[in-house]
XYZ file of C-alpha atoms in Angstrom:
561
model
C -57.162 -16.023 -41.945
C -54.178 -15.903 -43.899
C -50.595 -14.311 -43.361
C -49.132 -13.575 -46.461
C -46.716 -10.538 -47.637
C -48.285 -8.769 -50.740
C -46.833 -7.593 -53.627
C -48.553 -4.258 -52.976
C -47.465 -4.039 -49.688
C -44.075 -4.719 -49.507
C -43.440 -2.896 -52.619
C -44.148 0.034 -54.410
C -43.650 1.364 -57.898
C -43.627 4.391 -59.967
C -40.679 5.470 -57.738
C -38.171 8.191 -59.652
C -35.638 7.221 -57.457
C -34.794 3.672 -59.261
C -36.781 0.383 -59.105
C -38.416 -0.035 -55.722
C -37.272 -2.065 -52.392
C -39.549 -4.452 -50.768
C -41.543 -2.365 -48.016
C -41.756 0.549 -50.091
C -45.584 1.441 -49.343
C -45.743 4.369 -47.468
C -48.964 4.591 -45.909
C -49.778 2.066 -42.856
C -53.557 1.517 -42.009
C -54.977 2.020 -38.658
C -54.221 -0.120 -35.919
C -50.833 -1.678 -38.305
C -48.005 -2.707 -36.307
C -45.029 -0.200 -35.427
C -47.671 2.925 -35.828
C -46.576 6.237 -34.023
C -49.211 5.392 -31.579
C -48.343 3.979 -28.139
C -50.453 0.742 -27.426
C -50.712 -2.058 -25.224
C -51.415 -5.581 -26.001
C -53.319 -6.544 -22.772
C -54.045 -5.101 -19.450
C -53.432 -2.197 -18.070
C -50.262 0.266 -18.656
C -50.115 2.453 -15.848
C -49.651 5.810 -16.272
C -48.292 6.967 -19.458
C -48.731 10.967 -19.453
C -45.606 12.135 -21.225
C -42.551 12.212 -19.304
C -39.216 12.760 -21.822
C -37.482 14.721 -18.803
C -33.732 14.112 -18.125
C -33.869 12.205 -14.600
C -31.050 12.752 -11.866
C -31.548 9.738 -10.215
C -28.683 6.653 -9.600
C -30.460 3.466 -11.212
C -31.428 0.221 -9.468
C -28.727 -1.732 -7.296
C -25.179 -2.424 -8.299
C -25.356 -5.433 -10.448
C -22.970 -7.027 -7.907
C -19.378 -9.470 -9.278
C -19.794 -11.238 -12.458
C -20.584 -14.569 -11.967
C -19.375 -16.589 -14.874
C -15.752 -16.653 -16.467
C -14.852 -17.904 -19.840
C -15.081 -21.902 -19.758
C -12.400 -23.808 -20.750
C -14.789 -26.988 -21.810
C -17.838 -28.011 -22.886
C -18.639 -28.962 -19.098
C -17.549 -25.726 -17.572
C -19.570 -24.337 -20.096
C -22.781 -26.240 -18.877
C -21.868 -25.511 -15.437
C -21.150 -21.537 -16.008
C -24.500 -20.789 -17.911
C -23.633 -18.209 -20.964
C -23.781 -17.917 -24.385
C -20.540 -19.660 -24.676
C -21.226 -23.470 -24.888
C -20.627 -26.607 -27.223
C -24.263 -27.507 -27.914
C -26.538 -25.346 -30.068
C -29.668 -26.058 -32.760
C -30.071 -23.542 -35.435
C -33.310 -23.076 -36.614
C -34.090 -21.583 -40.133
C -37.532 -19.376 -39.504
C -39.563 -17.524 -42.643
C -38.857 -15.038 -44.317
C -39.195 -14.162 -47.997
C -35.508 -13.532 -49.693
C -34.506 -15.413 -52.116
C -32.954 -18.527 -51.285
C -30.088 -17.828 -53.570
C -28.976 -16.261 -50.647
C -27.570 -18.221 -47.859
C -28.498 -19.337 -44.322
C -25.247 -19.848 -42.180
C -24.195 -19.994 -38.895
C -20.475 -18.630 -37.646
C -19.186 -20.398 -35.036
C -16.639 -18.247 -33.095
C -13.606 -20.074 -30.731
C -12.272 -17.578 -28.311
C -10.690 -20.535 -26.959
C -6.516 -21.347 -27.092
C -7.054 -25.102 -28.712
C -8.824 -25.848 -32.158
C -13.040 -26.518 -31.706
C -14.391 -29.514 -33.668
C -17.369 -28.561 -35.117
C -20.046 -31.256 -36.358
C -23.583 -30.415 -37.475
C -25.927 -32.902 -38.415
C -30.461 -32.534 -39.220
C -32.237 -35.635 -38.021
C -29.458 -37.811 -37.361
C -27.349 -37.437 -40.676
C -24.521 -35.171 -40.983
C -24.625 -31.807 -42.995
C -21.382 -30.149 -42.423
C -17.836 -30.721 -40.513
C -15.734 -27.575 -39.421
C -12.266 -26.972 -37.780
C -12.396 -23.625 -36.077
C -8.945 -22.276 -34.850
C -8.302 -20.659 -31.488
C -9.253 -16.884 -31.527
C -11.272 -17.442 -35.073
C -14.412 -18.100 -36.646
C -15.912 -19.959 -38.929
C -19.026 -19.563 -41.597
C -20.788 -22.859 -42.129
C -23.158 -22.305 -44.612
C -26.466 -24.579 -44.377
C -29.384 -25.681 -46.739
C -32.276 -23.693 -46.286
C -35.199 -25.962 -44.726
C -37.778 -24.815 -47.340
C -41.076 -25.760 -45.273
C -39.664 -23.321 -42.304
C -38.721 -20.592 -44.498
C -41.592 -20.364 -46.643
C -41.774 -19.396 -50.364
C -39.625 -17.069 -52.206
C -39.836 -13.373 -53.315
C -40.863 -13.595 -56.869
C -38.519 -11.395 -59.137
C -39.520 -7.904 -58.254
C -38.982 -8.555 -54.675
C -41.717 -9.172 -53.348
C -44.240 -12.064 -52.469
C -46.097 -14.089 -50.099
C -44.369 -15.903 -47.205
C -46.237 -18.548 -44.773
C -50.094 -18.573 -44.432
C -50.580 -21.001 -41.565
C -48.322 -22.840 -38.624
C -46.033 -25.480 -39.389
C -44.215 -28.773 -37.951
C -41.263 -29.791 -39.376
C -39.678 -32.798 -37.342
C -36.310 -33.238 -37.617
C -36.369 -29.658 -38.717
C -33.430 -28.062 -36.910
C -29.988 -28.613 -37.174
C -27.918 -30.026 -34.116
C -24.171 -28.381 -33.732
C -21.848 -29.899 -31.676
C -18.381 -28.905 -30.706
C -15.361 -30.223 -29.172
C -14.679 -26.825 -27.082
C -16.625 -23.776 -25.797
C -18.232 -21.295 -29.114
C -19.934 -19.103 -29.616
C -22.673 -19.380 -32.546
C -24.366 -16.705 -34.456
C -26.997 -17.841 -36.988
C -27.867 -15.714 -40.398
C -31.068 -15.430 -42.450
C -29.967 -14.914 -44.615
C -25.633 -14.008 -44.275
C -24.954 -12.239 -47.441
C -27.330 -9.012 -48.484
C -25.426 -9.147 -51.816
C -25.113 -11.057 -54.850
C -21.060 -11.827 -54.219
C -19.353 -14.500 -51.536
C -20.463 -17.249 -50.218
C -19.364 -20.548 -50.353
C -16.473 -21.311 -52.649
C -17.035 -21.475 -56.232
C -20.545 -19.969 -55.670
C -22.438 -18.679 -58.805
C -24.389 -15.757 -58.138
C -25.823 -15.584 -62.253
C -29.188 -17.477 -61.515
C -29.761 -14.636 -59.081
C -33.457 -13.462 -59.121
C -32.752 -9.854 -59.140
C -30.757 -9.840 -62.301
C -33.917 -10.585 -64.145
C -36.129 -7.440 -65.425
C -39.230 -6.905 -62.990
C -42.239 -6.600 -65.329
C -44.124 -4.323 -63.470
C -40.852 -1.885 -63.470
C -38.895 -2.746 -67.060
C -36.237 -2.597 -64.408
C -33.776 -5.149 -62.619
C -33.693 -4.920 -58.987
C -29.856 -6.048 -58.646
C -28.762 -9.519 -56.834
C -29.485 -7.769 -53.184
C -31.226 -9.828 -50.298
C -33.039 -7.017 -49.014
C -34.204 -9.044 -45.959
C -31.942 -10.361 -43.603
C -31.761 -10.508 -39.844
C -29.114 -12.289 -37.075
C -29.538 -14.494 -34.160
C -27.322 -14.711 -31.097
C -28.080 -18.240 -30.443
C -27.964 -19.900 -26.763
C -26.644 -23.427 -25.940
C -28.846 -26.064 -24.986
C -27.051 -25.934 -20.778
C -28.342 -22.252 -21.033
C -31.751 -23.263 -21.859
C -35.292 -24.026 -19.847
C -38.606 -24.394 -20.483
C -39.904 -21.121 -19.802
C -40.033 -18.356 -22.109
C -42.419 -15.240 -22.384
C -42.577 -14.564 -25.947
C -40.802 -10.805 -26.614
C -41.863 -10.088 -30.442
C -43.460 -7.890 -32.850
C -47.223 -7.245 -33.506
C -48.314 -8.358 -37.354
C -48.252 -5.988 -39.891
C -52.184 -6.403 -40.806
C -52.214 -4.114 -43.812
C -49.605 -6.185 -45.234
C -50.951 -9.679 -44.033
C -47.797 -10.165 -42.311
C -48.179 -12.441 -39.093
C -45.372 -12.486 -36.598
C -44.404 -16.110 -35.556
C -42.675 -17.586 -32.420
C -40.634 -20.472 -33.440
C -39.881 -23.847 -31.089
C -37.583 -26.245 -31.696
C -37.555 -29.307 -28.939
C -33.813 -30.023 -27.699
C -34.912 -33.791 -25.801
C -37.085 -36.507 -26.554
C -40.487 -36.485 -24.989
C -40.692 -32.739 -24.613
C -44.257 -31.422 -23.777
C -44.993 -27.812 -24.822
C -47.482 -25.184 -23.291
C -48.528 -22.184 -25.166
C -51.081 -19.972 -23.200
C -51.128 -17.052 -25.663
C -51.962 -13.342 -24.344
C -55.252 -12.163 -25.037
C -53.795 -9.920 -28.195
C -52.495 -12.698 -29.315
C -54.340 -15.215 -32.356
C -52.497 -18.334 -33.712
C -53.257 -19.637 -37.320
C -53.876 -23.547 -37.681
C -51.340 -25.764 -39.061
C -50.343 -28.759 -38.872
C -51.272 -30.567 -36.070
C -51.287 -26.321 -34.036
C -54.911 -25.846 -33.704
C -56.419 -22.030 -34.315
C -56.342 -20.445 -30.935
C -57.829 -17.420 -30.219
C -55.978 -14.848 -27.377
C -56.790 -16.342 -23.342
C -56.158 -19.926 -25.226
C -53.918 -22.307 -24.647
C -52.799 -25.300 -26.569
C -50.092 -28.132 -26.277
C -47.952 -29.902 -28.808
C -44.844 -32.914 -27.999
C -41.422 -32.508 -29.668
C -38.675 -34.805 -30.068
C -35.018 -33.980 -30.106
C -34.856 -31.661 -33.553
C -38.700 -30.933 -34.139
C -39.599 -27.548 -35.051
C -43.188 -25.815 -34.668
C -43.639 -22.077 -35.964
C -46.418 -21.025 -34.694
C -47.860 -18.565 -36.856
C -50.405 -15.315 -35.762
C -52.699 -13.656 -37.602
C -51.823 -10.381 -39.225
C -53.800 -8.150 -36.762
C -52.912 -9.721 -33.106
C -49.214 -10.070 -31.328
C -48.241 -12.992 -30.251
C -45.833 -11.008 -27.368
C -46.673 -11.813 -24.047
C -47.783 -15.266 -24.901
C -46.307 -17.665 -22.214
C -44.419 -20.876 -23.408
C -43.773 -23.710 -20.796
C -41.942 -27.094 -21.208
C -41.293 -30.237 -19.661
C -37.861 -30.393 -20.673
C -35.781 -27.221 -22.013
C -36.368 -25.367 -25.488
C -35.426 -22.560 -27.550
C -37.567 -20.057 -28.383
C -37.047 -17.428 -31.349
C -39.239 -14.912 -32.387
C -39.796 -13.161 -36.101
C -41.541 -12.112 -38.650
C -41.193 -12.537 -42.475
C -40.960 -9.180 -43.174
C -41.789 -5.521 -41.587
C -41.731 -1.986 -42.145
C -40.195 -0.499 -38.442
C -42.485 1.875 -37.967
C -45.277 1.244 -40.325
C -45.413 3.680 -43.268
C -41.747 3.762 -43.619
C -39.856 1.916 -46.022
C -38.064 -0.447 -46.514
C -39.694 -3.489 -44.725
C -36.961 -6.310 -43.578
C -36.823 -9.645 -41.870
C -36.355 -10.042 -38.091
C -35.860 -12.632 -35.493
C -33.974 -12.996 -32.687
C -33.829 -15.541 -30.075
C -35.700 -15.305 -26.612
C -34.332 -15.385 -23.347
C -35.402 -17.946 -21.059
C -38.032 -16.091 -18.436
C -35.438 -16.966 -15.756
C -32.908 -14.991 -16.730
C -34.804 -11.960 -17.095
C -33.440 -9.058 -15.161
C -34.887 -5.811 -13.053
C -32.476 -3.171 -14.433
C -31.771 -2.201 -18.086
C -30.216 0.557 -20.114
C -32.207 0.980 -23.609
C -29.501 2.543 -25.822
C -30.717 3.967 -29.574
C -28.084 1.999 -32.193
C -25.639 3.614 -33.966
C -27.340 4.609 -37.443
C -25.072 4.854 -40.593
C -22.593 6.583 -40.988
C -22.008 7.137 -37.039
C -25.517 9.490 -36.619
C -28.289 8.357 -34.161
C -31.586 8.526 -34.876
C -33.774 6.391 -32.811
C -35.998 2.872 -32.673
C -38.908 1.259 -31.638
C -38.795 0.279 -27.787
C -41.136 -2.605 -26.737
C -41.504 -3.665 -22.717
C -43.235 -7.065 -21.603
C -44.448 -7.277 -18.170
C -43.591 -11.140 -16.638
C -44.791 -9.949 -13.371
C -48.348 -8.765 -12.223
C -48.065 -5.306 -10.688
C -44.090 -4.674 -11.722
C -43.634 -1.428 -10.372
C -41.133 0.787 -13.374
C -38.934 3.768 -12.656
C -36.838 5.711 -15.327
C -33.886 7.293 -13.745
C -32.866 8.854 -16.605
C -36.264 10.142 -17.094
C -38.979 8.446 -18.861
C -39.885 8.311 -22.559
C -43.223 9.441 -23.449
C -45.901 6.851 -23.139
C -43.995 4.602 -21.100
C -45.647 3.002 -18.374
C -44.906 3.224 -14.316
C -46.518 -0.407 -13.657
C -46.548 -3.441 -15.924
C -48.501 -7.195 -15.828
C -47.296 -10.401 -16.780
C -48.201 -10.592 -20.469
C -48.720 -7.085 -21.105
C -46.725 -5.382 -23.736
C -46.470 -1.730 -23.742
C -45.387 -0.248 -27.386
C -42.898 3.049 -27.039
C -43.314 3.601 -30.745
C -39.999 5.336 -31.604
C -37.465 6.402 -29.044
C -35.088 8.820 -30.125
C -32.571 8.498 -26.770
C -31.026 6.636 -24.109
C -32.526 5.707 -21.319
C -32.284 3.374 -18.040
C -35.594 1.667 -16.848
C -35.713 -0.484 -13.400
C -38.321 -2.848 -11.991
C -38.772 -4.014 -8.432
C -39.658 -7.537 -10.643
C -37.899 -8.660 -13.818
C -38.992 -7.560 -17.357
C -37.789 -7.912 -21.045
C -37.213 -5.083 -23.823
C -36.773 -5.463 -26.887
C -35.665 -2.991 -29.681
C -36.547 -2.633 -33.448
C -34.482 -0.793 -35.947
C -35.843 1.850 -38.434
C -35.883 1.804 -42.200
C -33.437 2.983 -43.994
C -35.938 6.359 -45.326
C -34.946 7.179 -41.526
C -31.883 6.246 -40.268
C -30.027 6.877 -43.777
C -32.153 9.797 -44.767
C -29.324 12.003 -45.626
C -28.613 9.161 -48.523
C -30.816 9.469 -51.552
C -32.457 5.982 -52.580
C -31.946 3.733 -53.803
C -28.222 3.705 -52.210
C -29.804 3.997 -48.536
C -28.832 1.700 -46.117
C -30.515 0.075 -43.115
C -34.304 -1.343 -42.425
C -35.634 -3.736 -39.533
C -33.843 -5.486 -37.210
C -34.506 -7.132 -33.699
C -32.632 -7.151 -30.642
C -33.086 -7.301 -26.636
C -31.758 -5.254 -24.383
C -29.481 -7.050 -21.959
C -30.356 -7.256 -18.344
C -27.408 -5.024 -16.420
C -27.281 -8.326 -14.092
C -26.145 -10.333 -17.341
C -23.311 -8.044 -18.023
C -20.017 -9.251 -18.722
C -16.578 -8.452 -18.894
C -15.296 -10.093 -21.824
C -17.040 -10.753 -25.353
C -16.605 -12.927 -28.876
C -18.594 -11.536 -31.402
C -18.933 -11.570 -34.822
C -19.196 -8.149 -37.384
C -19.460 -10.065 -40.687
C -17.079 -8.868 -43.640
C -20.277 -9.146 -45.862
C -21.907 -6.005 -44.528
C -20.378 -2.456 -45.868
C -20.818 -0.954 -42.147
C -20.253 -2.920 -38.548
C -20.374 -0.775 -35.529
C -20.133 -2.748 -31.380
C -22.369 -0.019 -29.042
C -21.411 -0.464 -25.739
C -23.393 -0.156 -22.353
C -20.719 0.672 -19.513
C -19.490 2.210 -15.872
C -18.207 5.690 -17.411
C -14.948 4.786 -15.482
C -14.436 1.677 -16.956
C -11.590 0.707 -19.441
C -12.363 -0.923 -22.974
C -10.419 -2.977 -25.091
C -11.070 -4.030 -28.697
C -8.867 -6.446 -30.350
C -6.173 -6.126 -27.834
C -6.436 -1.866 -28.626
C -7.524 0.584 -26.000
C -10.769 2.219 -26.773
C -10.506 5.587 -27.194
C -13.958 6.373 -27.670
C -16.074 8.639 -24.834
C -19.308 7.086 -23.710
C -22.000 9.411 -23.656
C -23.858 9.436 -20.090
C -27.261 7.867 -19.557
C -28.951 10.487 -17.692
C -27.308 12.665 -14.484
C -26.161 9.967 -12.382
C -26.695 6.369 -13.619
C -23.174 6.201 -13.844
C -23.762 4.504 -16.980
C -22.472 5.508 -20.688
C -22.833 4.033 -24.651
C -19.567 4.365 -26.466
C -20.115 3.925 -30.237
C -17.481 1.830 -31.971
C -16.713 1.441 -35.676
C -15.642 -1.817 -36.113
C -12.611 -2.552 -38.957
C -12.124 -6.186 -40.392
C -11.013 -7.641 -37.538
C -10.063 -11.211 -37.479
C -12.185 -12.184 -40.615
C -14.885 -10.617 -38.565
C -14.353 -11.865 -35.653
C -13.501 -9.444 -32.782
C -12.411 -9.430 -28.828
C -14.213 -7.198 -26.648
C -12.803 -6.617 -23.133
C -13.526 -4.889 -19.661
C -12.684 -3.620 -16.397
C -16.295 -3.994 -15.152
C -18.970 -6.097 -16.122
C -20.784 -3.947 -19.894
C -23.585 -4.987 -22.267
C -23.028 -4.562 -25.924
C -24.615 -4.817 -28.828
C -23.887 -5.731 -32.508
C -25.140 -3.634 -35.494
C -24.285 -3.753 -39.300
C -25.577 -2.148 -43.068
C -25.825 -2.831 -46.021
C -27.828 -1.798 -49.026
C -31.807 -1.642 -47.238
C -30.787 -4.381 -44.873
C -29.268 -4.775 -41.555
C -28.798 -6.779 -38.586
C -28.740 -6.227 -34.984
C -27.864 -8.519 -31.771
C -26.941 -8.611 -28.493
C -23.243 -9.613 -28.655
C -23.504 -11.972 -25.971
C -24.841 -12.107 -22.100
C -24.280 -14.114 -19.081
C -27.687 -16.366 -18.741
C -27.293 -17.270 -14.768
C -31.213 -18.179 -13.363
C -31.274 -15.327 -11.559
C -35.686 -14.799 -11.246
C -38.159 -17.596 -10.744
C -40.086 -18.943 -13.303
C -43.566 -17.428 -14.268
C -46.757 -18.191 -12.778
C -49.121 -19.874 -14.373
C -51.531 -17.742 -16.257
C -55.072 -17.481 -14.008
């Protein structure tokens, strides 16, 4: 069965508001991905009779002293497991802009000497950078066109992959001389201006009339999404997949994406049993229960693709040797129904570093309002037990299994969820009909984006993170002790958080971010917080988690039975 993004359903036309954006359908078909209805992948939810009450209880157990500092080299940095490290492999995954647009990585040195930066694809070298202390760096990269798939055609919209695919020598391999951080962006600018110097933005698809319109669509992206990538010392090789269901009226399969780190590297996929893979390559068609096995070198790349109607969340990936693990989808509508549709991906955590306790906080929309998002929690665990202190959204469950995924739909507030075993949550943006509705089209801002919550053991009390200049609106939300004391840039914070629940302890504060060093900012703490990064521009966005501690702190999965 094919994956592919129609014309018809990522766009729509006849609008009066302007020509249309991709995902501008507004009807989703029964049983689409991101529907208002709750649903569960596999297994068995628990109970899930509605239960949006405000809780009074105090939360799971102090997350206890932070354990890791900020490394001073690359082998304190292996040692300290974070996302700060020297050794990373960014990994272009599909999705349908057009590739006018650039894929980049920033590279950010919180560090007080200058970082080296090399980055080389199958032994040959692509780019050099110097990155200074307390700066960043863009380094922008060629597209690898068999991983990303075919183009948009002029009115914006198109098919993207229709079956798996291997790529070895696929990734890219950066190196550096001192601890980074790296961010990686598909693409980095959602307009036609920047970019690397001297870049010509004229041949620009959406200058050209659309046919079906008589209009032009205007040089913007329209579908871009950011990665917090993890070092290679931070990674292992066991990951439960934390995605998106496929968008089936669309043909839209989401894709987990493996790139091997070490030679000889065996990989295990037992998908969950709503999961269905697409052949490719040398990936055979696997229906959900399945299992199969490929080998990667150093630098080889399979995206495993699934089939427009099943989710390949829950699926369990085990290696000989350590991996990474992202997670995506071409394009989306977040929920179904509701344009615009976007591109999302984000990286997965290693199943070891999965926590027990986690506050789910709704990002900040444009313009400073909140509106909500799409919650999503994956069981790792048979029989995890789940208590909401806060008090629990409707349709979330009180028990969980490993490999079950239990859909919230859209959750319109904060709230704090523990486990007496660890879990993963992830969160999906809303279009930009929803969280800019107070905007008339076609100037709305926002659309899809994945993130994951951060496990409250993974806090930390210092961050480097990036808020890219490109992007007309950059906001930092972040998770923290109501008592403690922020500081941005080397400024107080004068923002209040706003309590999760009566008694957690626990507050968001919602920060506009300003230009910052080039867009490069210093986040700092009295207590260990979580944050994450949000930005807008013209229907497009990003979202990531700004950074975590990744200390082993659960054992690795079972087995599947």
């Amino acid at each position: 069965m094919a994956a592919a993004a129609s014309a018809a359903a990522c766009s729509a036309s006849g609008s009066s508001a302007g020509p249309p954006r991709p995902g501008n359908t507004s009807g989703g078909g029964s049983g689409d991905g991101g529907s208002s209805t709750n649903t569960s992948t596999s297994g068995n939810a628990g109970s899930t009779s509605t239960g949006d009450d405000i809780g009074t209880g105090t939360g799971g157990s102090d997350p206890g002293p932070e354990l890791v500092g900020d490394p001073k080299t690359c082998a304190e940095a292996a040692a300290n497991k974070s996302y700060i490290g020297c050794d990373f492999w960014p990994t272009v995954t599909a999705n349908i802009v057009w590739s006018i647009f650039d894929y980049a990585v920033v590279v950010a040195n919180a560090g007080d000497e200058v970082a080296e930066v090399e980055v080389t694809r199958d032994g040959a070298s692509v780019a050099h950078a110097e990155v200074q202390p307390n700066s960043l760096t863009k380094v922008y990269l060629p597209w690898v066109p068999e991983l990303k798939g075919p183009d948009a055609g002029v009115c914006a919209s198109g098919e993207s992959i229709s079956s798996s695919v291997r790529v070895d020598g696929g990734a890219y391999h950066l190196v550096s001389t001192r601890p980074v951080t790296v961010y990686q962006f598909n693409a980095l600018e959602y307009k036609g201006a920047g970019g690397p110097d001297g870049k010509d933005w004229s041949s620009c698809p959406g200058l050209r009339m659309c046919p079906s319109s008589g209009d032009a669509y205007g040089c913007f992206s329209f579908t871009n999404d950011a990665s917090l990538l993890l070092p290679s010392t931070a990674m292992t090789g066991n990951y439960r997949i934390t995605g998106q269901q496929g968008w089936r009226s669309a043909s839209m399969g989401g894709y987990a994406v493996i790139t091997g780190i070490q030679d000889g590297t065996s990989v295990t996929v037992n998908l969950a049993q709503g999961a269905s893979v697409i052949a490719g390559d040398d990936i055979p068609a696997t229906p959900g229960g399945g299992s199969f096995t490929v080998d990667l070198d150093a630098g080889d790349v399979v995206e495993i693709l699934g089939t427009p109607s099943s989710d390949l969340s829950g699926s369990l990936v085990t290696a000989t040797r350590p991996v990474q693990v992202l997670t995506g989808m071409p394009c989306v509508q977040s929920p179904v129904g509701y344009k615009a549709c976007d591109h999302i991906e984000e990286s997965v955590f290693p199943a070891e570093t999965l926590g027990k306790r986690y506050f789910v906080a709704v990002p900040t929309s444009p313009g400073g309002e909140v509106f909500g998002h799409v919650v999503r929690l994956y069981g790792n665990v048979d029989g995890t037990a789940l208590t909401y202190p806060s008090g629990r959204p409707d349709g979330a469950p009180t028990s969980i299994d490993a490999g079950q995924v239990v859909d919230l739909s859209v959750v319109k507030r904060d709230f704090e969820v523990v486990g007496d075993h660890e879990f993963a949550v992830s969160t999906f943006m809303l279009g930009a009909e929803i969280v800019d509705r107070n905007t008339a089209p076609p100037d709305q801002k926002g659309d899809p984006s994945q993130s994951h919550a951060t496990a409250v053991e993974q806090y930390r009390t210092k961050y480097v993170f990036l808020a890219p200049s490109d992007y007309d609106e950059s906001y930092v939300d972040v998770i923290q002790p109501l008592d403690a004391t922020i500081m941005l840039d080397d400024a107080p914070v004068d923002v209040e958080p706003t309590p999760i629940g009566n008694g957690s302890g626990f507050g968001v504060a919602r920060i506009p971010l300003g230009p910052g060093n080039d867009g490069a900012h210093v986040l700092t703490a009295s207590a260990p917080v979580g944050i994450q990064v949000i930005g807008y521009g013209s229907y497009t966005s990003y979202q990531y988690p700004g950074g975590l501690n990744l200390v082993l702190i659960a054992p690795p999965p079972p087995p599947p039975n």
